[in-house]
């Protein structure tokens, strides 16, 4: 899904998940990649710069509206649900890890893109695009969950804070990744065009996780809040790249 947007800010372009959707842009997404051959709007400066020479001067601002839901279930080696509570001899006492989903499941996330094209003359066009990777965006997981357990007094159930099953894998992956591209398209003939673009890069990343701590005989199980937290952040403004393309039309 895509919506028109009035602006582009790096905080909106939080696109760092490894799980991707088909493409950026309205026509691109709806055609499942078949748009590349026609490349009929200014975002072609990033995907097919040669096609800029077929377009009038214009601008486009778009947003992909996406919904992300991922769930995790922790299992033992035999495939049975894993427990977070064992005695000091390694015998399971009960307490099965619940299925846990990423925070914000079902809520929309917006991934925008911006593109400009300028028809300098009949055969020459320039383009500027700012797009993120075609990705679902930032992902955050809880470090603890509330579960219902039998009361120690035997008079019903109580809500207890227990560790989330995935917290040793990841707690948060968040970042801003933008790929500004300056491109040129030139029509050699009325039916053959070539193009090239210079792709810069901007990435701001933050990763968080929970490390495993040593167990003690007093608390032999996996307890919420135990273990040191880790946070890794980084920024990169380099990593230049290039895109080249040819755009031809069949004649009869």
XYZ file of C-alpha atoms in Angstrom, residues 85-225:
141
model
C 12.257 -23.120 35.223
C 14.497 -26.058 36.209
C 15.807 -27.332 39.512
C 19.513 -27.469 40.362
C 19.724 -30.965 38.819
C 18.420 -29.754 35.480
C 14.965 -31.275 35.909
C 12.121 -29.302 34.438
C 9.777 -27.813 37.039
C 7.296 -26.324 34.581
C 6.645 -22.867 33.234
C 6.578 -22.979 29.435
C 7.818 -19.975 27.446
C 4.816 -18.335 25.712
C 4.784 -17.376 22.060
C 6.089 -13.816 21.779
C 5.542 -11.310 18.956
C 7.396 -8.128 18.110
C 6.209 -4.926 19.740
C 3.789 -2.853 17.677
C 2.439 -5.869 15.775
C -0.463 -4.836 13.589
C 0.370 -1.134 13.706
C 1.296 0.615 10.445
C 4.816 1.758 9.646
C 5.609 4.328 6.971
C 8.580 4.031 4.591
C 8.776 7.110 2.320
C 10.572 7.901 -0.921
C 11.247 11.150 -2.794
C 12.247 11.680 -6.425
C 12.795 14.615 -8.825
C 13.464 14.642 -12.569
C 14.445 17.604 -14.768
C 14.286 17.449 -18.558
C 17.254 19.675 -19.395
C 16.666 19.354 -23.141
C 14.941 17.001 -25.558
C 17.512 14.218 -25.183
C 18.999 14.929 -21.750
C 17.453 14.570 -18.286
C 18.740 14.691 -14.700
C 17.261 13.001 -11.658
C 17.579 13.019 -7.877
C 16.039 10.259 -5.748
C 16.122 9.547 -2.029
C 14.920 6.045 -1.204
C 15.390 3.570 1.659
C 15.906 -0.155 1.096
C 12.691 -2.045 0.344
C 12.379 -3.290 3.911
C 9.791 -3.623 6.648
C 11.500 -1.217 9.021
C 12.686 -1.330 12.617
C 11.897 -4.322 14.815
C 11.692 -4.357 18.619
C 11.020 -7.278 20.966
C 10.128 -7.409 24.678
C 12.640 -8.681 27.229
C 9.905 -10.007 29.550
C 6.294 -11.168 29.266
C 3.441 -11.640 31.733
C 2.204 -15.222 32.120
C -0.507 -16.873 34.211
C 0.800 -19.403 36.718
C -0.784 -21.379 39.581
C -0.613 -19.537 42.859
C 1.833 -20.869 45.451
C -1.095 -20.915 47.899
C -3.115 -23.161 45.585
C -5.989 -20.703 45.396
C -6.030 -19.944 41.666
C -3.691 -18.246 39.218
C -1.500 -15.157 39.387
C 0.209 -13.016 36.733
C 3.990 -13.324 36.886
C 6.685 -11.485 34.941
C 8.816 -14.037 33.117
C 11.627 -13.741 30.555
C 10.724 -13.437 26.888
C 11.914 -16.477 24.907
C 13.827 -14.567 22.206
C 15.683 -12.045 24.374
C 19.082 -13.689 23.853
C 18.638 -13.342 20.086
C 17.538 -9.737 19.738
C 15.726 -6.999 21.607
C 15.877 -4.241 19.025
C 17.037 -3.547 15.497
C 16.490 0.066 14.539
C 18.042 2.289 11.950
C 17.786 4.887 9.250
C 19.122 3.893 5.865
C 18.857 6.283 2.919
C 20.240 5.951 -0.607
C 20.349 9.395 -2.282
C 21.101 9.030 -5.991
C 22.077 11.638 -8.593
C 21.415 10.301 -12.103
C 21.499 11.309 -15.752
C 19.625 9.854 -18.719
C 20.412 10.503 -22.387
C 18.525 9.503 -25.531
C 20.974 8.343 -28.205
C 18.075 7.885 -30.611
C 14.309 8.129 -30.288
C 14.251 4.439 -29.371
C 17.488 3.903 -27.412
C 18.514 5.602 -24.180
C 21.355 5.115 -21.704
C 21.735 6.308 -18.141
C 23.961 6.246 -15.090
C 23.682 7.272 -11.465
C 25.909 7.851 -8.461
C 24.500 6.337 -5.255
C 25.597 7.723 -1.896
C 24.712 6.108 1.416
C 23.638 7.123 4.904
C 23.103 4.594 7.681
C 22.401 5.059 11.393
C 21.984 1.735 13.206
C 21.218 0.623 16.750
C 21.194 -2.997 17.930
C 20.232 -4.243 21.412
C 20.419 -7.667 23.002
C 20.429 -9.448 26.351
C 23.427 -11.625 27.282
C 23.285 -14.866 29.256
C 24.311 -14.569 32.903
C 25.701 -17.236 35.219
C 23.066 -19.212 37.127
C 23.077 -19.809 40.860
C 21.632 -22.544 43.036
C 19.327 -19.982 44.640
C 17.730 -19.099 41.267
C 18.336 -22.066 38.971
C 15.731 -21.031 36.410
C 15.742 -18.381 33.738
C 14.656 -15.190 35.522
C 13.439 -11.973 33.938
C 15.844 -9.113 34.440
